[in-house]
Tab-separated table of C-alpha atoms in Angstrom:
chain	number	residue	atom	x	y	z
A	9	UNK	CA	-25.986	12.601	-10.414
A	10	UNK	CA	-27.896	10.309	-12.505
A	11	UNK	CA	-26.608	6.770	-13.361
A	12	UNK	CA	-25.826	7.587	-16.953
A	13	UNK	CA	-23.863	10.945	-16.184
A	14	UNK	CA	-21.682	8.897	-13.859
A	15	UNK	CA	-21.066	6.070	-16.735
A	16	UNK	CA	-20.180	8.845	-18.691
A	17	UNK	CA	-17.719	10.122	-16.187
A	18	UNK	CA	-16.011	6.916	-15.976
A	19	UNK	CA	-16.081	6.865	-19.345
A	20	UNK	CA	-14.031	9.846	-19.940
A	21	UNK	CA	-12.062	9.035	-17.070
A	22	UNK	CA	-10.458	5.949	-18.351
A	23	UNK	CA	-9.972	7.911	-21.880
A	24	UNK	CA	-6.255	8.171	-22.508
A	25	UNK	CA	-4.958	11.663	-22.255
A	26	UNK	CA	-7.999	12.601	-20.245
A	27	UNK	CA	-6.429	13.277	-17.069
A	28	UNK	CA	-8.257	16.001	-14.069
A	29	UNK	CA	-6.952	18.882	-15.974
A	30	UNK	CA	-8.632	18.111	-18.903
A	31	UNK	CA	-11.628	16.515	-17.278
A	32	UNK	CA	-11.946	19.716	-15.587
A	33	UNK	CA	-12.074	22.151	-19.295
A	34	UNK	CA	-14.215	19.290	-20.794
A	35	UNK	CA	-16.634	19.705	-17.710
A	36	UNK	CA	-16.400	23.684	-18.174
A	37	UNK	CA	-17.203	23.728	-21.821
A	38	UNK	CA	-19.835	21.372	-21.722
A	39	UNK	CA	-21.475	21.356	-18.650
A	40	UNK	CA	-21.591	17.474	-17.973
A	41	UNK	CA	-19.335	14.323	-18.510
A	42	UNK	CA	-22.223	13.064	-20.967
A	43	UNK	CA	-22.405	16.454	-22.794
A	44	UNK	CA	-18.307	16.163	-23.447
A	45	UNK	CA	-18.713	12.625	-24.480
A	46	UNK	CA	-21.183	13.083	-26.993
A	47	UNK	CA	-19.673	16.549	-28.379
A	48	UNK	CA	-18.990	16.497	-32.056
A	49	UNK	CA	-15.047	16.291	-32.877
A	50	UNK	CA	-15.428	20.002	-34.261
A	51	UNK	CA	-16.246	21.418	-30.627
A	52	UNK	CA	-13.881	19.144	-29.060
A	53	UNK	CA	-11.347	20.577	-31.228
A	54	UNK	CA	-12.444	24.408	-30.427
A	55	UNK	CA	-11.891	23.182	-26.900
A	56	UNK	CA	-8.887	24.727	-25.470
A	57	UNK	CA	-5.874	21.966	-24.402
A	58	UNK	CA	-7.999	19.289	-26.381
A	59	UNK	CA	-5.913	18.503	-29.207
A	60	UNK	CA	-6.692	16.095	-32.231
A	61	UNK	CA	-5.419	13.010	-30.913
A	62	UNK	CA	-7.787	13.601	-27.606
A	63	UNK	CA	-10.674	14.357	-29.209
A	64	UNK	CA	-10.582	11.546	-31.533
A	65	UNK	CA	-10.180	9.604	-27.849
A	66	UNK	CA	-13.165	11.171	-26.376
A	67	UNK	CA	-14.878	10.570	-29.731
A	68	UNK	CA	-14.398	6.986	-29.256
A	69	UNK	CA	-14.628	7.174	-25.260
A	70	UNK	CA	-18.304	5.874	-25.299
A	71	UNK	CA	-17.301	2.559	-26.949
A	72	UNK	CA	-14.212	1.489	-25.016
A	73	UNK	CA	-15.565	-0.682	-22.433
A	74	UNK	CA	-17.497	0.614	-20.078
A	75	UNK	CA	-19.996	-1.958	-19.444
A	76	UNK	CA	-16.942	-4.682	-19.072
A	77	UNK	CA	-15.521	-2.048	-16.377
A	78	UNK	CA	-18.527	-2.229	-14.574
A	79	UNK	CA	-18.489	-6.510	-14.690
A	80	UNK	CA	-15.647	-6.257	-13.420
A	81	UNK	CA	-16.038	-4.194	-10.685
A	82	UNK	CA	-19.198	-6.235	-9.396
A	83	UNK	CA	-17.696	-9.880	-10.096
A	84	UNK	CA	-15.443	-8.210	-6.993
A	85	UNK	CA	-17.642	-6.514	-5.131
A	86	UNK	CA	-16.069	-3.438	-5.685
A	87	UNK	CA	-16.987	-0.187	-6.137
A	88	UNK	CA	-16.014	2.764	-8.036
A	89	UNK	CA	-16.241	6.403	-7.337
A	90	UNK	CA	-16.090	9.664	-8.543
A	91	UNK	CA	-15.048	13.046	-6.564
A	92	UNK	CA	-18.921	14.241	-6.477
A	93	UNK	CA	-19.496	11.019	-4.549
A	94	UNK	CA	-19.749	11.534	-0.794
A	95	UNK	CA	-17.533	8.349	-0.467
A	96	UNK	CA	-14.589	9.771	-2.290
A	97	UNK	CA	-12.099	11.153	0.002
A	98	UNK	CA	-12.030	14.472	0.282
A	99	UNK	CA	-8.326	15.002	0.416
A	100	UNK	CA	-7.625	13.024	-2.739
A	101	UNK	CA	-10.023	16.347	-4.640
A	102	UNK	CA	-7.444	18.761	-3.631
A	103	UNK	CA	-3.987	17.135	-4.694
A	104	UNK	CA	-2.104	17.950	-7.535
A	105	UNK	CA	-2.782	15.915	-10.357
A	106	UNK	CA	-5.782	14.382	-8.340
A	107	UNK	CA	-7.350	11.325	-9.665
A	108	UNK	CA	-10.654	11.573	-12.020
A	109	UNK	CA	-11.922	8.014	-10.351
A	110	UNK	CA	-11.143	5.410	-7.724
A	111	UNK	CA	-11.872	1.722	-7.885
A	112	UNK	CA	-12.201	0.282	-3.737
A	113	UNK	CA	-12.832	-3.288	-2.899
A	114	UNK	CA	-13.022	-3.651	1.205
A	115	UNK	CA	-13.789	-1.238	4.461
A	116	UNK	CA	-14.910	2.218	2.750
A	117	UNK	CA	-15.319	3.600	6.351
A	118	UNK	CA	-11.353	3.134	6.689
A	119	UNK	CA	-11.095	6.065	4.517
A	120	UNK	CA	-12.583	7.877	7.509
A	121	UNK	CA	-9.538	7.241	10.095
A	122	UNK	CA	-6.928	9.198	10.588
A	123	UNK	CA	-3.835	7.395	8.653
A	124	UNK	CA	0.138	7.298	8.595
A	125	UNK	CA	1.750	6.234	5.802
A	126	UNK	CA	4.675	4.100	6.154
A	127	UNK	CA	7.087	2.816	3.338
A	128	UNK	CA	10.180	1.907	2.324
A	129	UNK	CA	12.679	-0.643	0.811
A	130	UNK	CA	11.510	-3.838	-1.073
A	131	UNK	CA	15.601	-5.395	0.024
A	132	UNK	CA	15.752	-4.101	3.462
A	133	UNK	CA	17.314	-5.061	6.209
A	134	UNK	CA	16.516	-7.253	9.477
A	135	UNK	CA	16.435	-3.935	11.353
A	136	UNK	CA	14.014	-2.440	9.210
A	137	UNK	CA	11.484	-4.664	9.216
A	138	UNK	CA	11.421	-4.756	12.756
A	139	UNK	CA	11.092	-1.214	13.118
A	140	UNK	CA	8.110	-1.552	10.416
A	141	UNK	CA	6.446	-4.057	12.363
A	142	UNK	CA	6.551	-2.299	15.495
A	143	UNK	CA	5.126	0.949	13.987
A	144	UNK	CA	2.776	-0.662	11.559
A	145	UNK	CA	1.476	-2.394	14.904
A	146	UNK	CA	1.809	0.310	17.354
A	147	UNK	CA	-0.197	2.648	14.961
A	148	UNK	CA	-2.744	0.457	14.157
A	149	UNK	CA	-3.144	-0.777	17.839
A	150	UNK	CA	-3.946	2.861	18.613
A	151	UNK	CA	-7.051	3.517	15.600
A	152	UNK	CA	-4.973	4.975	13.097
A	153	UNK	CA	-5.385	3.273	9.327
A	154	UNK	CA	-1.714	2.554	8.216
A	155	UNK	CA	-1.476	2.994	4.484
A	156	UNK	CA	0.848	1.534	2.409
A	157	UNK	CA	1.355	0.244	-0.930
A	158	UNK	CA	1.055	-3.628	-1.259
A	159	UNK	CA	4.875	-4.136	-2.615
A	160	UNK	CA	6.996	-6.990	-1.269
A	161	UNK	CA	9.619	-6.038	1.350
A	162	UNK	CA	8.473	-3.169	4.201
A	163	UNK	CA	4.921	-2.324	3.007
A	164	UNK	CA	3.784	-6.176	3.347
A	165	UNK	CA	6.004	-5.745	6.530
A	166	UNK	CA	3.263	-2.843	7.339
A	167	UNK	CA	0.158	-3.799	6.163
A	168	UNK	CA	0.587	-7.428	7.705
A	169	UNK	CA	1.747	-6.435	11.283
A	170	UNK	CA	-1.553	-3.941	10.973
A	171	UNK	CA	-3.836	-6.439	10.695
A	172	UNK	CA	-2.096	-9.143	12.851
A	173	UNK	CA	-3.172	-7.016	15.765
A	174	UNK	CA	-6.556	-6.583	14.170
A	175	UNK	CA	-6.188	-3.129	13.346
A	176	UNK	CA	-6.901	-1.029	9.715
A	177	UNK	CA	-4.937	-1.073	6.821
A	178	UNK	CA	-5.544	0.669	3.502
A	179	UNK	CA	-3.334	-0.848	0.319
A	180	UNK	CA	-2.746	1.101	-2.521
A	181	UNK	CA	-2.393	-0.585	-5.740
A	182	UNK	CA	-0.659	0.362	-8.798
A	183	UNK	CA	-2.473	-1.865	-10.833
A	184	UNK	CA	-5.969	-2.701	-11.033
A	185	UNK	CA	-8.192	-4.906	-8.535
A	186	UNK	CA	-8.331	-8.534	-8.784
A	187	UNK	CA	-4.463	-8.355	-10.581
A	188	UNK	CA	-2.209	-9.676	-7.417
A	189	UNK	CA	1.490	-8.105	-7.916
A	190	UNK	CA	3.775	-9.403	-6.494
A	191	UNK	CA	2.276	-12.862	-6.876
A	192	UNK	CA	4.046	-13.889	-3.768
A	193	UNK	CA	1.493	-11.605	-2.161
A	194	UNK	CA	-1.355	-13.119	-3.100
A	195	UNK	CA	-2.592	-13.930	0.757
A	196	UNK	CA	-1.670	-10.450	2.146
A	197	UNK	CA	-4.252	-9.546	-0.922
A	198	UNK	CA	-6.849	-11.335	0.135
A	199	UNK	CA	-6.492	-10.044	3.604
A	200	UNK	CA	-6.556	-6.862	3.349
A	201	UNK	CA	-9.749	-7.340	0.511
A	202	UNK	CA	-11.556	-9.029	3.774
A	203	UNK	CA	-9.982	-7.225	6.481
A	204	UNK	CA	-8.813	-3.881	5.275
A	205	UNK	CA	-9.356	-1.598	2.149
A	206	UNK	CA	-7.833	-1.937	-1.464
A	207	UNK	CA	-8.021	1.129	-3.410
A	208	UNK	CA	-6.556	1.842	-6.983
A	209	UNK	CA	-7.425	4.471	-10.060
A	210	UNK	CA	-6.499	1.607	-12.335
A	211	UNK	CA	-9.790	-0.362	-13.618
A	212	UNK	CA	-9.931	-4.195	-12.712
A	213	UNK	CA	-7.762	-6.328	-14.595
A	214	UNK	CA	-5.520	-3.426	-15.378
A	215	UNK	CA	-1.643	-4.918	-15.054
A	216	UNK	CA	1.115	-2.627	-13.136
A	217	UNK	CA	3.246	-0.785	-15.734
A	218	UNK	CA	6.129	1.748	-15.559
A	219	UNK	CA	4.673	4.410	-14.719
A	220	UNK	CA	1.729	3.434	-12.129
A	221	UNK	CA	3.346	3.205	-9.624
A	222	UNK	CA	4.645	7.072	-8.866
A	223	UNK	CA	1.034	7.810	-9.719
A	224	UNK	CA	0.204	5.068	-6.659
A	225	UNK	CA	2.549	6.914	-4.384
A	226	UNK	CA	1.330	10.224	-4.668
A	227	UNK	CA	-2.352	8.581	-3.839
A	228	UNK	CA	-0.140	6.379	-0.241
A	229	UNK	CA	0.716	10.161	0.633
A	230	UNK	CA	-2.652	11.960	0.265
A	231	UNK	CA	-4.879	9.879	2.237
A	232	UNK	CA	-2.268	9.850	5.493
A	233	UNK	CA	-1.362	12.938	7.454
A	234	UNK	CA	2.596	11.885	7.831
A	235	UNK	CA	4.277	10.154	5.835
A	236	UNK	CA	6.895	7.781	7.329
A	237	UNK	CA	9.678	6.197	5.868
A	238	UNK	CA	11.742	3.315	7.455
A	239	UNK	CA	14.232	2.278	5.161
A	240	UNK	CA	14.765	3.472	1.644
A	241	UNK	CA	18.227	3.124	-0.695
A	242	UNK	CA	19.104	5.337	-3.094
A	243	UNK	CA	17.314	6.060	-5.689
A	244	UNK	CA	14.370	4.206	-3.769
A	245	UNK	CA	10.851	4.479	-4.715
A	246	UNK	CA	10.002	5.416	-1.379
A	247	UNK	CA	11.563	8.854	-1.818
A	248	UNK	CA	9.268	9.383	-4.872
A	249	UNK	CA	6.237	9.158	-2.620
A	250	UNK	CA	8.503	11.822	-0.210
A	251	UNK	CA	8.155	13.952	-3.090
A	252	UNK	CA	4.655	13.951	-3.310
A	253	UNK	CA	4.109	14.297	0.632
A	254	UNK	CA	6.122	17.336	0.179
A	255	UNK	CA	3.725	18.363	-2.666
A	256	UNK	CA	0.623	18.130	-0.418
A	257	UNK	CA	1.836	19.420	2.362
A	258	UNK	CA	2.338	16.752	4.095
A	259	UNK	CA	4.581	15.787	7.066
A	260	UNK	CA	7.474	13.084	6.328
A	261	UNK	CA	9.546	11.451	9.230
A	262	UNK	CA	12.170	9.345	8.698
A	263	UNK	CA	14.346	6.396	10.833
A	264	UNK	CA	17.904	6.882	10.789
A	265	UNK	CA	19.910	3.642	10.040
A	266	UNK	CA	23.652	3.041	10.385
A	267	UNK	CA	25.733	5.824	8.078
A	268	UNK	CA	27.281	2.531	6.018
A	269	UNK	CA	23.871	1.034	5.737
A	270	UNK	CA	22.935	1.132	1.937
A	271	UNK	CA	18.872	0.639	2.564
A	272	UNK	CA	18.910	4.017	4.662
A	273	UNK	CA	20.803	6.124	2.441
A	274	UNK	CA	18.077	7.652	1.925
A	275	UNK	CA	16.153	7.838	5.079
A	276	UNK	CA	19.460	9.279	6.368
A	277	UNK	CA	19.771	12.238	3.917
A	278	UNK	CA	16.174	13.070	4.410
A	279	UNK	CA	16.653	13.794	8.048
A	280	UNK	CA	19.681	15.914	7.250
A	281	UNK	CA	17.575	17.668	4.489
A	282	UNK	CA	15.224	18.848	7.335
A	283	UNK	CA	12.943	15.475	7.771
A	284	UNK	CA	12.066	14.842	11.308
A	285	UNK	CA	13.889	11.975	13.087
A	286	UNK	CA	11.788	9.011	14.109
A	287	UNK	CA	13.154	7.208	17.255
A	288	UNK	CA	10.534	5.702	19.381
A	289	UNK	CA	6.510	5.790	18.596
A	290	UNK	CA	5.837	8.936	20.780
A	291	UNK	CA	7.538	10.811	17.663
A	292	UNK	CA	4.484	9.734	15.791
A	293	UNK	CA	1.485	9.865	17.916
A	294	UNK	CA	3.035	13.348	18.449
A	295	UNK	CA	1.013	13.973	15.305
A	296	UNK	CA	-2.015	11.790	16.383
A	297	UNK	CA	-3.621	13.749	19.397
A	298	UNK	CA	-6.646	11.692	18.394
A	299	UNK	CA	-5.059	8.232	18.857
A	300	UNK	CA	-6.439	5.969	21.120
A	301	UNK	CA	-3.718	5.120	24.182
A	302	UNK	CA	-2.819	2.103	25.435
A	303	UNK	CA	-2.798	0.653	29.526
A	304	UNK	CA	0.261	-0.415	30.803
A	305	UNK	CA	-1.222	-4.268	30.347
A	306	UNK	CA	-2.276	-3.661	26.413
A	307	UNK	CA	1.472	-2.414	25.881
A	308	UNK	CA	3.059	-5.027	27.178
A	309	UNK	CA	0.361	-7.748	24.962
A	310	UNK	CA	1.351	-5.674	21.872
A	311	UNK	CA	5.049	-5.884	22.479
A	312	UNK	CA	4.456	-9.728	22.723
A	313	UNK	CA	2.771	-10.064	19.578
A	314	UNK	CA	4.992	-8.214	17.422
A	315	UNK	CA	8.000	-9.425	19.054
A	316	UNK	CA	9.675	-12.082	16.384
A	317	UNK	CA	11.163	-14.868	18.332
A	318	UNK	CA	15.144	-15.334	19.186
A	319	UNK	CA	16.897	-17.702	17.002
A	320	UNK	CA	17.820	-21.433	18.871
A	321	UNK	CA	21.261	-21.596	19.544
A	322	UNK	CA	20.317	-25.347	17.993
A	323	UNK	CA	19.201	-24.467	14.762
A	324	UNK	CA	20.962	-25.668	12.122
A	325	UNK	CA	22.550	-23.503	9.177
A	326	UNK	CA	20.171	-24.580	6.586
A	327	UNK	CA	17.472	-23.830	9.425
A	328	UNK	CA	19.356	-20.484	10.269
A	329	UNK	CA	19.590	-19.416	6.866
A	330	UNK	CA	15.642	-19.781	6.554
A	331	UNK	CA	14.935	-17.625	10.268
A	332	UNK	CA	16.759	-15.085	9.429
A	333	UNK	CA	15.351	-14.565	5.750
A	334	UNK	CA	11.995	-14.568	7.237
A	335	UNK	CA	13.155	-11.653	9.977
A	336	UNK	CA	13.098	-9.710	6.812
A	337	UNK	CA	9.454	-10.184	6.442
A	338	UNK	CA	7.123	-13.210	5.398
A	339	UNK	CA	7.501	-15.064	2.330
A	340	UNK	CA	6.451	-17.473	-0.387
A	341	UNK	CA	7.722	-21.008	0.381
A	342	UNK	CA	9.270	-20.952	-4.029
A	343	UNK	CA	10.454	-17.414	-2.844
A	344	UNK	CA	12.409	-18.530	0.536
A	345	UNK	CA	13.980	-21.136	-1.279
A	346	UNK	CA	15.002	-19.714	-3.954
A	347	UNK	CA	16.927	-16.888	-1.705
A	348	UNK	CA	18.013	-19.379	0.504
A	349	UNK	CA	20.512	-20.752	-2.303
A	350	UNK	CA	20.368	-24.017	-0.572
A	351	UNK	CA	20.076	-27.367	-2.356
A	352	UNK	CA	16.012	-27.611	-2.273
A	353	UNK	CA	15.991	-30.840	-0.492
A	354	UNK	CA	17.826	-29.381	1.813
A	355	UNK	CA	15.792	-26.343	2.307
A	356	UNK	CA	12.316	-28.151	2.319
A	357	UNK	CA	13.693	-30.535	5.372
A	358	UNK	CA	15.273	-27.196	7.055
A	359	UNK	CA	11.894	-25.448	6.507
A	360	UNK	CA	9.990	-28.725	7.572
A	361	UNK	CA	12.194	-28.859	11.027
A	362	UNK	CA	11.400	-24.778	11.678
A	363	UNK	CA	7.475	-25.861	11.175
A	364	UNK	CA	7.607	-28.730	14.219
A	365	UNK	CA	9.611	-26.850	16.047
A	366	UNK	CA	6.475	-24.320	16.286
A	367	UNK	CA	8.612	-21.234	14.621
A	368	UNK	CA	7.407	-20.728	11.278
A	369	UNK	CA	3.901	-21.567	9.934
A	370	UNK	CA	2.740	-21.495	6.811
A	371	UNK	CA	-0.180	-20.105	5.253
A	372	UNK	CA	-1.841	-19.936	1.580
A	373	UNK	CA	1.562	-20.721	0.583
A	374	UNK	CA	2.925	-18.108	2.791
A	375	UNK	CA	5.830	-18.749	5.120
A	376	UNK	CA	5.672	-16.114	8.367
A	377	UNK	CA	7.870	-16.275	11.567
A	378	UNK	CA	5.243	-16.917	14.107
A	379	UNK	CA	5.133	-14.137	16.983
A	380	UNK	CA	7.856	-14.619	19.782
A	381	UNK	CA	4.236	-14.813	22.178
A	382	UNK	CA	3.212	-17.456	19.868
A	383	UNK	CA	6.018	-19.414	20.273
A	384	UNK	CA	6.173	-18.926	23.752
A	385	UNK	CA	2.764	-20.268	24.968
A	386	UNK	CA	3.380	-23.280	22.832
A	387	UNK	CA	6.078	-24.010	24.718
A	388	UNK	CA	8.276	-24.578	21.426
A	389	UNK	CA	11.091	-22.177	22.172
């Protein structure tokens, strides 16, 4: 497909309105993306399912920023493709409401892996993001790409623990590349830009908005083969992405959580609903017959590094408070001590002792509990 034909693609593709249904009668009627885009309004009008307000849009279409698109996307060194590209992943052609265009800024051959999915609650609980980080890491130990969507709470949980034992992680955005949301996850952003993949149907610069991100989780549950979810409250956005597993065809496992729990209301319904239980990593490689195992030896190193340390019997309860927010998952230092409710003096020299004591470290202003290993061959514990 010649360079032009593909601007004109993108072109219609970030049209409002112009979604693959429509793309698809546009591309029937005229042949091309360049022959709909430079159709007078009259045929666009005898179009059927193009109404007036759409084919004023496409009318217009040629002018609304293409060129800047394409700036953008270089200035990142990302790229952008369309479902006649080889690149574009073949699953995400055959979903419902598939996506007209993808913007990716990292590993493209990620897209290759096999992939789990595994989300859940922003608020959770101590117990889930262990859990998380034990998956996240098992799965990624073994080849498989864990995909998740780059929210605070279990999918930073995920996508960190993935690449903290150096393994492939795929973030989906629901806003464009180069726009870091939450701010607080500004690191895990750049990580997984270097390390991992990033892949949106937003253009660059495009901030989140209400409805993005259902139309992210329907993308997390096409490009993995189960979808798993670890902890997820009522009326949690996880289940949305359920829904669209369900959709595909997809498999969804869930991890039961205490029955007074709030954060696995959910997770707890779906495995009454007919979701299968998820109670040790076997359940999930079940699905994985491809997944590389691991020796006795590279078990027992992978337990170690994904193992978050005990608490000190000696810490103190400014110091306490601090551990066992970051159990949770890693944080912004302004984050942790603003959920700390401590006096801030108080928290910076509680925060400050957990640093020379070797159990936190911080990095690009984010504040992670270092690996129980860690801590161990440091002798700090």
């Amino acid at each position: 497909m010649a360079l032009d034909e593909r601007a004109a693609w993108l072109a219609l593709a970030l049209t409002p309105g112009i979604g693959s249904a429509r793309l698809d009668t546009l591309l029937h009627h005229f042949g091309s993306a360049s022959g709909a885009l430079s159709a007078p309004f009259a045929f666009l009008r005898a179009v059927p399912g193009i109404s007036a307000a759409a084919a004023t849009a496409i009318t217009a279409a040629a002018d609304r920023g293409v060129d800047q698109v394409l700036r953008s996307a270089d200035a990142l060194g990302a790229r952008w493709l369309i479902p006649t590209d080889p690149e574009f992943p073949a699953i995400c052609r055959l979903i419902p409401d598939r996506p007209t265009l993808l913007f990716v800024q990292g590993d493209l051959t990620l897209l290759e892996r096999p992939a789990v999915a595994i989300v859940g609650s922003r608020d959770h609980t101590e117990y889930g993001g262990r859990i998380a980080r034990q998956l996240a890491a098992g799965a990624a130990a073994r080849g498989l790409a864990v995909v998740s969507g780059m929210a605070r709470g279990l999918d930073a949980v995920a996508h960190t623990a993935a690449l903290d034992v150096d393994g492939a992680t795929i973030g989906v955005l629901g806003n464009g590349l180069g726009v870091v949301y939450p701010a607080a996850n500004r690191r895990l952003y750049q990580r997984v830009a270097a390390s991992g993949l990033l892949l949106t149907e937003f253009p660059p610069g495009e901030r989140p908005a209400l409805g993005s991100f259902p139309r992210r989780n329907r993308l997390i549950s096409a490009l993995a083969r189960v979808t798993v979810v670890v902890e997820a409250a009522e009326g949690s956005g996880a289940l949305i992405t359920v829904t669209s597993a369900l959709s595909q065809g997809k498999d969804v496992m869930a991890v039961p959580g205490p029955i007074d729990s709030p954060t696995s209301v959910g997770t707890n319904r779906l495995i009454r609903d007919g979701a299968e239980p998820l109670l040790c990593i076997e359940d999930l490689l079940a699905h994985y017959p491809e997944a590389r195992p691991l020796d006795p030896a590279a078990a027992t190193r992978l337990d170690a590094r994904t193992r978050a340390p005990a608490a000190p019997p000696d810490l103190s309860p400014a110091e306490r408070r601090l551990f066992d927010l970051l159990l949770d998952g890693n944080a912004g230092a302004d984050q942790l001590l603003t959920r700390s409710n401590l006096p801030a003096p108080e928290a910076l020299v509680a925060l400050s002792g957990l640093e020379l004591r070797g159990l936190v470290a911080q990095d690009g202003g984010l504040v992670r509990l270092l690996p129980a290993a860690q801590v161990d061959a440091e002798g700090q514990r």
